[in-house]
Coordinates of C-alpha atoms in Angstrom, one line a residue:
Chain P
M1 CA -1.4 -6.3 6.2
V2 CA 0.4 -6.3 9.7
E3 CA -0.4 -3.4 12.2
N4 CA -0.5 -2.7 14.7
R5 CA -2.0 1.1 16.0
P6 CA -4.2 1.3 18.9
W7 CA -5.1 4.5 18.5
A8 CA -6.0 3.7 14.6
N9 CA -8.1 0.5 15.5
F10 CA -10.3 2.7 17.9
F11 CA -10.9 5.9 15.5
A12 CA -12.2 3.4 12.8
H13 CA -14.1 1.4 14.7
T14 CA -16.4 4.7 16.2
V15 CA -16.7 5.8 12.6
L16 CA -18.0 3.5 12.3
I17 CA -19.7 2.0 14.8
I18 CA -22.1 5.9 14.1
G19 CA -22.6 5.2 10.9
V20 CA -24.3 1.8 11.2
A21 CA -26.6 3.3 14.6
L22 CA -26.9 6.5 12.1
V23 CA -28.2 4.1 9.8
I24 CA -29.8 1.1 12.5
F25 CA -31.6 3.8 14.5
P26 CA -34.9 4.6 12.2
V27 CA -35.2 1.1 11.3
Y28 CA -35.5 0.2 15.6
I29 CA -37.9 3.3 15.4
A30 CA -40.3 1.5 13.5
L31 CA -40.2 -2.0 14.7
V32 CA -40.6 -0.7 18.4
A33 CA -44.1 2.6 16.5
S34 CA -45.0 -1.1 15.0
T35 CA -45.5 -2.9 18.0
Q36 CA -47.4 -0.2 19.7
A37 CA -51.2 0.7 21.4
P38 CA -53.3 2.5 19.2
G39 CA -52.7 5.6 21.1
D40 CA -49.1 5.5 21.8
L41 CA -47.4 7.2 19.2
L42 CA -49.6 10.0 19.4
R43 CA -48.7 11.2 23.1
G44 CA -45.6 13.8 21.8
T45 CA -43.1 11.3 23.6
M46 CA -41.5 7.9 21.7
P47 CA -41.8 5.2 23.4
L48 CA -38.1 4.1 22.5
L49 CA -38.7 0.5 24.0
P50 CA -41.3 -2.2 22.7
G51 CA -44.5 -2.5 23.4
S52 CA -47.0 -5.4 24.0
H53 CA -48.9 -5.5 20.9
G54 CA -47.6 -6.2 18.2
I55 CA -48.6 -9.5 17.3
E56 CA -51.8 -7.7 17.2
N57 CA -51.3 -4.8 14.8
Y58 CA -48.6 -7.4 12.7
K59 CA -52.3 -9.6 12.6
L60 CA -54.8 -7.3 12.5
M61 CA -52.4 -5.3 9.1
W62 CA -52.0 -8.3 7.1
Q63 CA -55.2 -9.6 8.6
S64 CA -57.9 -6.4 7.2
G65 CA -55.5 -3.4 6.3
V66 CA -57.6 -0.1 6.9
S67 CA -60.3 0.2 4.6
T68 CA -61.5 3.3 5.6
A69 CA -57.5 4.1 3.8
N70 CA -59.4 2.3 0.6
S71 CA -56.1 0.0 2.1
P72 CA -56.6 -4.4 1.0
P73 CA -54.9 -6.3 4.2
A74 CA -51.4 -6.2 3.7
A75 CA -50.6 -10.2 2.2
K76 CA -52.8 -8.7 -0.7
M77 CA -50.1 -6.3 -1.5
L78 CA -47.3 -7.3 -0.1
W79 CA -48.2 -10.1 -3.1
N80 CA -49.3 -7.4 -6.1
S81 CA -45.9 -5.8 -4.5
F82 CA -44.3 -9.3 -4.9
V83 CA -46.0 -10.4 -8.7
M84 CA -45.3 -6.4 -10.2
A85 CA -41.4 -7.0 -9.4
M86 CA -40.7 -10.3 -10.6
A87 CA -41.8 -9.1 -13.6
I88 CA -40.2 -6.8 -14.0
T89 CA -37.2 -8.0 -13.0
V90 CA -37.3 -11.2 -15.2
G91 CA -39.1 -9.5 -18.5
K92 CA -35.8 -6.3 -17.5
L93 CA -33.6 -9.7 -17.7
S94 CA -34.7 -12.0 -20.5
I95 CA -34.7 -9.3 -22.8
S96 CA -31.7 -7.2 -21.5
L97 CA -29.4 -10.7 -22.1
L98 CA -31.5 -12.0 -25.8
S99 CA -30.7 -7.9 -27.6
A100 CA -26.9 -8.0 -25.7
F101 CA -26.5 -11.2 -27.9
A102 CA -27.9 -10.0 -30.7
I103 CA -25.8 -6.6 -30.9
V104 CA -22.7 -8.5 -29.3
Y105 CA -22.3 -11.7 -31.8
F106 CA -24.6 -10.8 -34.3
R107 CA -23.5 -8.5 -37.8
F108 CA -27.0 -7.0 -39.1
R109 CA -27.4 -3.8 -40.8
F110 CA -28.0 -0.5 -38.2
R111 CA -26.1 -2.7 -35.2
M112 CA -24.8 0.1 -33.5
F113 CA -27.7 2.7 -34.7
F114 CA -30.1 0.4 -32.1
F115 CA -27.2 -0.1 -30.2
W116 CA -27.2 3.7 -29.4
L117 CA -31.1 4.2 -29.8
I118 CA -31.4 1.7 -27.0
F119 CA -28.6 3.4 -25.0
V120 CA -30.4 6.9 -25.5
T121 CA -32.9 5.7 -23.8
L122 CA -31.0 5.6 -20.7
M123 CA -32.3 9.8 -21.2
L124 CA -35.5 8.2 -20.2
P125 CA -37.0 7.2 -17.0
V126 CA -40.6 6.6 -16.3
E127 CA -41.3 10.2 -14.8
V128 CA -40.7 11.8 -18.1
R129 CA -43.4 9.5 -20.5
I130 CA -45.1 9.2 -18.1
I131 CA -48.4 10.5 -19.8
P132 CA -47.7 9.1 -23.1
T133 CA -47.4 5.9 -21.4
F134 CA -50.0 6.4 -19.6
Q135 CA -51.9 6.7 -22.8
V136 CA -50.3 3.9 -25.1
V137 CA -51.3 1.4 -22.2
A138 CA -54.7 2.8 -21.5
D139 CA -55.2 2.2 -25.2
L140 CA -54.6 -0.9 -24.9
K141 CA -57.4 -2.0 -22.8
M142 CA -54.2 -2.5 -19.8
L143 CA -55.6 0.3 -17.1
N144 CA -55.5 -1.6 -13.8
S145 CA -53.9 -5.1 -14.7
F146 CA -50.8 -6.8 -13.5
A147 CA -49.3 -6.8 -17.2
G148 CA -50.2 -2.6 -17.1
L149 CA -47.9 -2.5 -13.7
S150 CA -45.3 -4.1 -15.5
I151 CA -44.2 -4.1 -19.6
P152 CA -44.1 -0.3 -19.5
L153 CA -41.3 -0.9 -17.3
I154 CA -39.6 -3.7 -18.7
A155 CA -37.3 -2.2 -21.2
S156 CA -33.8 -1.9 -20.0
A157 CA -30.9 0.2 -20.8
T158 CA -28.6 0.4 -17.9
A159 CA -28.3 -3.9 -18.3
T160 CA -28.6 -4.6 -21.5
F161 CA -25.7 -2.3 -21.6
L162 CA -23.9 -4.3 -18.5
F163 CA -24.7 -7.1 -20.1
R164 CA -22.7 -6.2 -23.7
Q165 CA -20.1 -4.7 -21.7
F166 CA -19.3 -8.4 -20.4
F167 CA -19.6 -9.8 -23.2
M168 CA -17.3 -8.1 -24.5
T169 CA -14.5 -9.5 -22.3
I170 CA -15.3 -12.9 -23.1
P171 CA -12.9 -14.2 -25.7
E172 CA -13.9 -14.4 -29.3
E173 CA -12.5 -18.2 -29.2
M174 CA -14.8 -19.4 -26.7
L175 CA -17.8 -18.4 -29.5
E176 CA -15.6 -20.4 -32.4
A177 CA -14.6 -23.1 -29.9
A178 CA -18.0 -23.4 -28.9
R179 CA -19.2 -23.8 -33.1
V180 CA -16.3 -26.1 -34.1
D181 CA -17.9 -28.1 -31.1
G182 CA -21.6 -27.5 -33.3
A183 CA -22.6 -25.1 -30.9
G184 CA -25.2 -22.8 -33.2
P185 CA -26.3 -19.4 -31.4
L186 CA -29.3 -20.4 -29.0
K187 CA -27.1 -23.5 -28.0
F188 CA -23.7 -21.2 -27.2
F189 CA -26.3 -18.9 -25.9
K190 CA -27.9 -21.0 -24.0
D191 CA -25.0 -23.5 -22.8
I192 CA -21.9 -20.8 -22.0
L193 CA -22.8 -17.3 -22.8
L194 CA -25.7 -18.0 -19.2
P195 CA -24.3 -20.6 -17.1
L196 CA -21.1 -17.7 -17.9
S197 CA -23.3 -14.6 -16.9
V198 CA -25.1 -15.8 -13.5
T199 CA -23.3 -13.6 -11.0
N200 CA -24.0 -10.5 -13.3
I201 CA -27.4 -11.8 -13.6
A202 CA -27.5 -12.5 -9.6
A203 CA -26.3 -8.7 -8.9
L204 CA -28.7 -6.9 -11.7
F205 CA -31.9 -10.0 -9.9
V206 CA -30.9 -8.0 -6.6
I207 CA -31.6 -3.9 -8.3
M208 CA -34.2 -5.2 -11.3
F209 CA -36.1 -6.4 -8.0
I210 CA -35.5 -4.0 -5.5
Y211 CA -36.8 -1.0 -8.2
G212 CA -39.9 -2.8 -9.4
W213 CA -40.9 -3.3 -5.8
N214 CA -39.7 0.5 -5.3
Q215 CA -42.5 1.8 -7.7
Y216 CA -44.1 4.1 -6.8
L217 CA -45.5 7.3 -9.1
W218 CA -46.5 4.2 -11.7
P219 CA -48.4 1.9 -10.5
L220 CA -50.2 5.2 -8.6
L221 CA -51.3 5.9 -12.0
I222 CA -52.8 3.3 -13.5
T223 CA -54.2 0.9 -10.9
T224 CA -57.2 2.5 -9.4
D225 CA -58.9 -1.0 -8.3
P226 CA -58.3 -1.7 -5.5
N227 CA -56.9 -5.6 -5.9
Y228 CA -53.8 -4.2 -7.6
T229 CA -52.6 -1.5 -4.5
T230 CA -49.2 -2.8 -4.0
I231 CA -46.8 -2.1 -0.9
V232 CA -46.0 1.0 -1.2
M233 CA -49.5 2.5 -2.1
G234 CA -51.1 0.8 0.6
I235 CA -48.6 3.0 2.9
Q236 CA -49.4 6.4 0.8
R237 CA -52.8 5.7 1.3
M238 CA -52.8 5.2 5.1
T239 CA -50.2 8.1 5.8
A240 CA -53.3 10.4 3.7
E241 CA -55.7 9.8 6.4
E242 CA -56.4 12.6 8.3
N243 CA -56.2 10.8 11.4
P244 CA -53.5 8.0 10.2
Q245 CA -53.0 5.1 12.2
W246 CA -49.3 4.7 13.2
H247 CA -49.3 1.8 15.0
L248 CA -50.3 0.3 11.7
V249 CA -48.3 1.9 9.5
M250 CA -44.5 1.1 10.5
A251 CA -46.1 -3.1 10.4
A252 CA -47.1 -2.4 6.8
V253 CA -43.9 -0.8 6.3
V254 CA -41.5 -3.5 8.3
M255 CA -43.3 -5.6 6.5
A256 CA -42.5 -4.5 3.1
A257 CA -38.5 -3.5 3.6
L258 CA -38.7 -8.0 4.0
P259 CA -38.4 -9.7 0.5
P260 CA -36.1 -6.7 -0.6
V261 CA -34.1 -7.8 2.4
L262 CA -34.3 -12.0 1.4
V263 CA -34.0 -11.5 -1.8
I264 CA -30.7 -9.7 -1.9
L265 CA -30.1 -13.2 1.0
F266 CA -30.5 -15.1 -1.0
M267 CA -29.2 -13.7 -4.5
Q268 CA -25.7 -13.3 -2.0
R269 CA -25.1 -16.3 -1.8
L270 CA -24.8 -16.4 -5.9
F271 CA -22.6 -13.2 -6.8
V272 CA -20.0 -13.5 -3.2
K273 CA -19.2 -17.5 -4.9
G274 CA -19.1 -16.2 -8.8
L275 CA -16.8 -13.7 -7.3
T276 CA -14.6 -15.5 -6.2
E277 CA -14.6 -17.8 -8.9
T278 CA -12.7 -15.7 -11.6
E279 CA -12.0 -17.7 -14.4
K280 CA -13.0 -16.4 -17.8
Chain F
M1 CA -8.9 -38.8 -42.4
A2 CA -8.7 -37.5 -45.5
S3 CA -6.6 -35.3 -47.2
I4 CA -6.8 -31.7 -47.6
T5 CA -6.8 -29.9 -50.2
L6 CA -6.2 -25.9 -50.8
E7 CA -6.6 -24.6 -54.8
G8 CA -5.5 -20.7 -55.2
L9 CA -7.1 -20.0 -51.5
K10 CA -7.2 -15.8 -50.8
K11 CA -8.4 -13.9 -47.9
T12 CA -8.6 -10.2 -48.7
Y13 CA -10.3 -7.9 -45.5
A14 CA -12.2 -5.4 -46.4
G15 CA -10.4 -1.9 -46.8
N16 CA -8.0 -4.1 -50.3
V17 CA -5.6 -5.8 -47.7
D18 CA -4.5 -9.1 -48.7
A19 CA -3.9 -11.3 -45.8
V20 CA -3.6 -14.4 -48.2
K21 CA -2.6 -14.3 -51.9
G22 CA -3.3 -17.5 -53.1
I23 CA -2.0 -21.2 -51.9
D24 CA -2.0 -24.2 -53.8
L25 CA -1.2 -27.1 -50.2
H26 CA -2.1 -30.4 -50.7
I27 CA -1.6 -32.4 -47.4
E28 CA -2.1 -36.0 -47.7
D29 CA -4.3 -38.1 -45.7
G30 CA -2.1 -38.8 -42.0
E31 CA 0.3 -36.1 -42.6
F32 CA 1.1 -33.7 -39.8
V33 CA 2.2 -30.0 -41.7
V34 CA 3.5 -27.7 -40.2
L35 CA 2.0 -24.1 -41.1
V36 CA 5.5 -21.5 -40.1
G37 CA 6.4 -17.3 -40.8
P38 CA 6.8 -14.6 -38.8
S39 CA 3.2 -12.9 -36.8
G40 CA 0.8 -11.2 -40.1
C41 CA 2.4 -13.2 -42.6
G42 CA -1.5 -15.0 -43.3
K43 CA -0.4 -18.6 -41.3
S44 CA -2.9 -18.0 -38.4
T45 CA -6.3 -16.9 -41.7
L46 CA -4.6 -19.5 -43.2
L47 CA -5.7 -22.3 -40.8
R48 CA -8.4 -20.3 -40.1
M49 CA -10.0 -20.0 -43.0
V50 CA -9.2 -24.3 -43.1
A51 CA -10.6 -24.0 -39.9
G52 CA -13.7 -22.5 -41.5
L53 CA -14.1 -19.6 -39.1
E54 CA -13.0 -17.1 -41.5
T55 CA -14.6 -17.0 -44.7
I56 CA -12.6 -18.4 -47.4
T57 CA -12.7 -14.8 -50.8
D58 CA -11.4 -17.1 -53.8
G59 CA -10.4 -20.2 -54.5
T60 CA -11.1 -23.7 -53.2
L61 CA -11.4 -25.8 -50.2
K62 CA -11.2 -29.7 -50.5
I63 CA -11.6 -31.8 -46.9
G64 CA -11.1 -35.7 -48.7
D65 CA -13.5 -35.4 -52.0
R66 CA -15.7 -32.6 -50.5
V67 CA -15.6 -29.5 -50.7
V68 CA -16.2 -27.0 -47.6
N69 CA -15.3 -23.4 -48.7
K70 CA -18.9 -22.6 -47.6
L71 CA -19.6 -25.1 -44.8
E72 CA -19.8 -24.5 -40.7
P73 CA -16.6 -25.3 -39.2
A74 CA -18.3 -27.8 -36.7
E75 CA -20.1 -29.7 -40.9
R76 CA -16.4 -30.0 -41.3
D77 CA -15.7 -32.9 -39.9
I78 CA -12.6 -30.9 -38.3
A79 CA -11.1 -30.1 -34.4
M80 CA -8.9 -27.7 -33.6
V81 CA -6.6 -26.2 -30.5
F82 CA -6.5 -23.0 -29.8
Q83 CA -4.0 -20.5 -27.9
N84 CA -5.3 -19.8 -25.0
Y85 CA -7.4 -23.0 -24.4
A86 CA -10.8 -21.9 -25.0
L87 CA -11.6 -24.2 -22.1
Y88 CA -15.1 -23.6 -20.9
P89 CA -14.7 -22.7 -17.3
H90 CA -18.4 -23.5 -16.1
M91 CA -18.3 -27.0 -17.2
T92 CA -15.3 -30.1 -15.3
V93 CA -13.2 -31.9 -17.8
Y94 CA -14.7 -34.5 -18.4
N95 CA -17.9 -31.7 -19.9
N96 CA -15.9 -30.0 -21.6
L97 CA -14.3 -32.7 -23.3
A98 CA -18.0 -34.1 -24.0
Y99 CA -20.1 -31.5 -25.2
G100 CA -19.1 -31.7 -28.7
L101 CA -20.5 -34.9 -28.8
K102 CA -23.0 -34.0 -26.9
N103 CA -24.2 -31.8 -29.7
R104 CA -23.8 -34.8 -32.4
G105 CA -26.2 -35.9 -30.6
F106 CA -24.0 -39.2 -29.3
K107 CA -25.6 -41.8 -27.0
K108 CA -24.5 -41.5 -23.7
D109 CA -22.6 -44.6 -23.0
E110 CA -20.5 -43.7 -26.7
I111 CA -19.2 -40.6 -25.0
E112 CA -18.8 -41.6 -21.7
K113 CA -15.9 -44.8 -23.5
R114 CA -14.6 -42.3 -25.9
V115 CA -14.0 -39.6 -23.2
R116 CA -12.3 -42.3 -20.8
I117 CA -10.2 -43.4 -23.9
A118 CA -8.6 -40.2 -24.7
A119 CA -8.6 -39.2 -20.8
K120 CA -6.7 -42.8 -20.5
M121 CA -4.2 -41.2 -23.8
L122 CA -3.4 -37.1 -22.1
E123 CA -3.1 -38.9 -18.9
I124 CA -6.1 -36.6 -17.1
E125 CA -8.2 -38.8 -16.0
D126 CA -7.3 -37.9 -12.4
F127 CA -9.2 -35.0 -14.0
L128 CA -12.2 -35.5 -15.5
E129 CA -14.3 -34.1 -12.4
R130 CA -12.9 -30.5 -11.9
K131 CA -13.7 -27.3 -13.5
P132 CA -10.3 -26.1 -15.7
R133 CA -9.2 -22.8 -13.1
K134 CA -8.2 -25.9 -11.2
L135 CA -5.6 -27.1 -13.5
S136 CA -2.2 -26.0 -14.4
G137 CA -0.7 -24.1 -17.8
G138 CA 0.1 -28.0 -19.3
Q139 CA -3.2 -29.7 -17.7
R140 CA -5.6 -27.7 -19.8
Q141 CA -3.5 -27.9 -22.6
R142 CA -4.2 -31.5 -22.3
V143 CA -7.9 -30.7 -21.9
A144 CA -8.0 -28.6 -24.9
M145 CA -6.2 -31.3 -26.7
G146 CA -8.6 -33.7 -25.6
R147 CA -11.5 -32.0 -26.9
A148 CA -9.4 -32.2 -30.0
L149 CA -9.1 -36.0 -29.4
V150 CA -12.5 -37.4 -28.7
R151 CA -14.2 -36.1 -31.5
E152 CA -12.0 -38.7 -34.1
P153 CA -12.3 -35.8 -36.7
A154 CA -10.8 -36.1 -39.3
A155 CA -8.3 -33.5 -38.9
F156 CA -6.5 -31.4 -37.0
L157 CA -6.0 -27.7 -36.6
F158 CA -3.7 -26.6 -34.0
D159 CA -3.2 -22.2 -33.8
E160 CA 0.1 -22.4 -31.8
P161 CA -0.6 -24.4 -28.9
L162 CA 2.5 -24.3 -27.0
S163 CA 3.3 -21.1 -26.9
N164 CA 0.8 -20.1 -23.2
L165 CA 3.8 -22.8 -21.9
D166 CA 6.9 -22.4 -20.9
A167 CA 10.1 -23.5 -22.2
K168 CA 9.7 -26.5 -20.2
L169 CA 6.9 -27.1 -20.3
R170 CA 6.4 -27.1 -23.8
V171 CA 9.4 -29.1 -25.3
Q172 CA 7.3 -32.0 -23.9
M173 CA 4.4 -31.3 -25.4
R174 CA 5.8 -30.8 -27.9
V175 CA 6.8 -34.5 -27.8
E176 CA 3.5 -35.7 -26.5
I177 CA 2.5 -33.6 -29.5
K178 CA 3.9 -35.8 -31.5
Q179 CA 4.3 -39.4 -30.5
L180 CA 1.1 -38.9 -30.3
Q181 CA 0.4 -38.2 -34.1
R182 CA 2.3 -40.5 -35.0
R183 CA 0.0 -43.2 -33.4
L184 CA -3.4 -41.9 -34.7
K185 CA -2.1 -40.4 -37.8
T186 CA -5.0 -37.9 -38.4
T187 CA -4.1 -35.8 -40.7
S188 CA -2.4 -32.2 -38.6
L189 CA -2.2 -29.3 -39.7
Y190 CA 0.1 -26.8 -37.0
V191 CA 0.1 -23.0 -37.4
T192 CA 3.3 -22.4 -35.2
H193 CA 6.1 -19.1 -35.5
D194 CA 8.7 -20.7 -33.2
Q195 CA 11.0 -22.1 -36.2
L196 CA 12.4 -25.1 -33.7
E197 CA 9.1 -27.1 -32.4
A198 CA 8.2 -26.4 -37.0
M199 CA 11.7 -28.5 -37.3
T200 CA 10.9 -31.1 -34.9
L201 CA 7.1 -31.5 -35.1
G202 CA 6.7 -31.4 -38.6
D203 CA 6.7 -34.5 -41.5
R204 CA 6.7 -31.1 -44.3
L205 CA 6.9 -27.6 -43.6
V206 CA 4.8 -24.3 -45.3
V207 CA 6.7 -21.0 -45.4
L208 CA 5.0 -18.3 -45.3
S209 CA 5.7 -14.9 -46.2
A210 CA 2.9 -12.2 -47.0
G211 CA 0.4 -14.0 -47.2
Q212 CA 2.6 -16.1 -50.1
I213 CA 4.1 -19.3 -49.7
E214 CA 8.3 -19.2 -49.8
Q215 CA 8.8 -22.9 -50.1
V216 CA 7.3 -26.1 -48.9
G217 CA 10.0 -29.0 -47.7
T218 CA 10.7 -31.2 -45.2
P219 CA 12.8 -29.4 -42.8
M220 CA 15.9 -31.0 -43.5
E221 CA 15.4 -29.7 -47.5
I222 CA 14.5 -26.5 -45.9
Y223 CA 17.4 -25.8 -43.7
A224 CA 19.7 -27.5 -46.3
R225 CA 18.8 -25.5 -49.3
P226 CA 16.9 -22.6 -48.4
A227 CA 15.6 -22.1 -52.0
T228 CA 14.8 -18.1 -50.2
M229 CA 16.4 -15.3 -48.3
F230 CA 13.6 -14.8 -46.5
V231 CA 13.5 -18.5 -45.6
A232 CA 17.4 -18.9 -45.1
G233 CA 17.3 -15.9 -42.4
F234 CA 14.2 -17.5 -41.2
I235 CA 14.7 -21.1 -40.8
G236 CA 18.1 -21.4 -38.3
S237 CA 18.6 -19.2 -35.6
P238 CA 20.6 -17.6 -35.4
A239 CA 19.8 -16.7 -38.8
M240 CA 22.7 -17.5 -41.1
N241 CA 24.8 -14.3 -42.8
M242 CA 24.5 -12.3 -45.8
V243 CA 27.6 -11.4 -47.4
P244 CA 28.5 -9.8 -50.5
V245 CA 30.0 -11.4 -53.3
E246 CA 32.5 -8.5 -54.4
Y247 CA 32.9 -7.9 -50.4
L248 CA 34.6 -11.6 -50.6
H249 CA 36.1 -10.6 -54.1
A250 CA 38.2 -8.2 -52.2
R251 CA 39.3 -9.6 -49.7
G252 CA 41.1 -12.3 -51.5
S253 CA 38.7 -15.8 -53.1
N254 CA 41.4 -18.0 -54.0
G255 CA 39.6 -19.0 -57.1
L256 CA 37.1 -20.3 -54.5
L257 CA 33.8 -18.0 -56.2
D258 CA 34.7 -18.2 -59.6
N259 CA 32.0 -21.0 -59.8
L260 CA 29.3 -19.9 -58.5
P261 CA 25.9 -19.8 -60.4
D262 CA 25.0 -17.0 -62.8
G263 CA 22.9 -13.9 -61.3
T264 CA 24.7 -14.5 -57.4
D265 CA 24.5 -11.3 -55.7
I266 CA 25.3 -12.9 -52.1
V267 CA 26.4 -15.7 -50.6
G268 CA 24.6 -16.8 -47.0
I269 CA 26.9 -18.7 -44.9
R270 CA 25.2 -20.5 -41.8
P271 CA 26.4 -19.6 -38.1
D272 CA 27.9 -23.2 -37.2
D273 CA 29.9 -23.3 -41.2
M274 CA 32.1 -20.5 -39.7
H275 CA 35.6 -21.9 -38.1
L276 CA 38.4 -20.4 -36.0
T277 CA 40.2 -23.1 -36.9
P278 CA 41.3 -23.7 -41.1
P279 CA 39.4 -27.0 -42.2
E280 CA 41.6 -29.1 -43.8
G281 CA 41.6 -27.8 -47.8
P282 CA 40.4 -24.7 -50.0
H283 CA 39.4 -22.3 -48.4
L284 CA 38.4 -18.7 -48.0
I285 CA 39.8 -16.1 -45.1
V286 CA 37.5 -13.9 -43.5
Q287 CA 39.1 -11.3 -40.8
S288 CA 36.2 -9.6 -38.7
T289 CA 36.8 -7.7 -35.0
L290 CA 35.0 -9.7 -32.1
E291 CA 31.4 -7.1 -30.2
L292 CA 30.4 -8.9 -28.2
F293 CA 30.6 -12.6 -26.7
E294 CA 27.5 -15.6 -26.0
A295 CA 28.2 -17.9 -23.8
A296 CA 25.0 -20.6 -23.6
G297 CA 26.4 -23.8 -22.5
A298 CA 27.1 -25.6 -25.7
E299 CA 28.5 -23.7 -28.2
S300 CA 29.1 -20.2 -28.0
H301 CA 27.7 -17.0 -30.5
L302 CA 30.3 -15.0 -31.6
Y303 CA 29.0 -11.3 -33.2
V304 CA 31.3 -9.8 -34.7
R305 CA 31.5 -6.8 -37.7
L306 CA 33.6 -8.4 -40.5
A307 CA 37.1 -6.2 -41.4
D308 CA 36.2 -3.4 -43.3
S309 CA 32.7 -3.8 -43.9
D310 CA 30.4 -2.7 -40.8
Q311 CA 28.6 -5.9 -41.6
P312 CA 27.3 -8.0 -38.1
T313 CA 27.6 -11.3 -38.5
V314 CA 27.2 -13.9 -36.2
I315 CA 29.7 -16.7 -35.5
R316 CA 27.9 -20.5 -34.0
V317 CA 31.4 -22.4 -32.0
S318 CA 31.3 -25.1 -29.3
G319 CA 32.1 -24.7 -26.5
Q320 CA 34.2 -21.6 -25.0
P321 CA 37.4 -20.9 -28.0
P322 CA 39.9 -17.7 -25.9
V323 CA 38.5 -15.0 -26.6
A324 CA 38.2 -11.6 -25.5
E325 CA 36.1 -9.7 -26.6
G326 CA 38.4 -6.3 -29.3
E327 CA 40.1 -8.4 -30.1
T328 CA 40.8 -9.7 -34.9
L329 CA 39.5 -13.2 -35.5
R330 CA 39.9 -15.1 -38.1
F331 CA 37.0 -17.9 -40.3
H332 CA 37.3 -20.2 -42.4
V333 CA 34.2 -20.5 -45.1
T334 CA 34.3 -23.7 -46.8
R335 CA 33.2 -24.2 -50.7
N336 CA 30.3 -26.2 -50.6
T337 CA 28.3 -24.2 -47.2
L338 CA 28.1 -20.9 -49.0
H339 CA 24.2 -20.6 -50.3
P340 CA 23.8 -18.2 -53.3
F341 CA 21.0 -15.7 -53.7
N342 CA 20.1 -13.4 -55.9
S343 CA 19.8 -9.4 -53.8
T344 CA 17.4 -8.1 -56.7
T345 CA 15.0 -11.1 -56.8
G346 CA 15.5 -12.6 -53.2
K347 CA 15.8 -15.9 -54.6
R348 CA 18.9 -19.3 -54.7
T349 CA 20.2 -18.4 -57.8
G350 CA 21.2 -23.0 -58.1
D351 CA 23.2 -24.7 -56.1

């Protein structure tokens, strides 16, 4: 588009800059706060320039955590969060890919019934079914374990539905050509469907990872052992103290925000690449 | 290499819809047979039944001496070229060609050898490392053919492979397919709705209508002696004109129509058999009004309405005759160019 309207340009940029500033400012405050000395944040005026205790705060948080708040070292909590989020993401993706594959490519009895059954579970998020799910997990002796943290969250109607929609856009001739070429169902899935779904997988990976990473209520409920404390729970515990050590809380917050950003940065290459290669 | 035999082949879809109503056909080893018919006549369904992509409701299908009714497409030793090519978009051209061989457990150097030979034959050697999206329509078409070639199957099945190409490329690829098939001598079954493609490609044509065979024969046999009114109207462009015998009688037939076979009540006349200038020997004369004049370069199409009748008729003449729309014209037709039919049965009555 060729356009030359300086005022429109100016206006658009102002709006954008204000929007960006609004989003960035709290992040900046968190960064600044995490570099202050222990009592600095309680003095009433919020410092707007970085302090000199950054390295020391992060080191303390990373290595020893806040034991008074029953919060283990951040390194441990980040690892726990990472394992849980990865288990949920990988589990969700594999299950929904396989179930979408079954629903789209196989003609079994009650196919549409099962599809709707999966679809209906969209109406039942974790919070709604949390008590019965807790009961089941407790009976299966999965409290205080990664299995208990991730398995109940793995089934995903959203991802199944998205993959189903995507598979239906793949021309039927592709399947027929593969059949003539001697590829069985699993080979077709592995050699053709999976490579074609890379873009969708990358996008869903990001969404699912953040979903898993941000889990709060469920881990809070089923883990009591500090060995399984996730970073989100840890932050909550630190702030629930009588005199929260805000500089350490902020250091934990900054560290907790980094992995999702890294995942997005890494996956972005995949889906940007995918989006420009639009070809069936 | 093998022959293909269809015995009473039937396809009934859910809801008792008969798509294919019992087809008997024998295709010789190395023969090029074209299935032609209007859309919805069951020609694609028939081809897909041979390929194994549709189940066979009734009848027997043999490739070579093997009954293959229940076999998977991969076990039938056939290769198929699809209308939209169905290339794997994420694989290079090389891998597209090699995929079927890999699945059949061929050795790496054997795959390499076969792909190179096929690529050379189709002149796609330069594109082997490219992805299909970087190719033009014609090149994709070649890759789709290559995928069939490398397998060295008993039979090629083509499902309207040229209909996505532009007119010029279509003619070029048509010639190449014909030459390729002559060279390889592989039994081929080719589906098309384009009668020109059918006429030029096939050793034999099978004209289908509503799930049944109307006529089987060489292209020239079918053109010269269409067995039914349907075939007469379908093969040849512009289509054959159908004129009631009564009408011609009423115009004065000079006794030329007396020896028509029994039961003839309608005659077909090809647009090129109606002449503006009187031919030598006895002939019929028909008066008509010129409604539309269509100049198509080397030839012209005259859309006329026969006098005292609302019968629309097309006439093809070479060059551009000096006529104007609205003018009354006289046409001359000789007896030996008439195709006699019975309009109730739709069949040819003789000659």
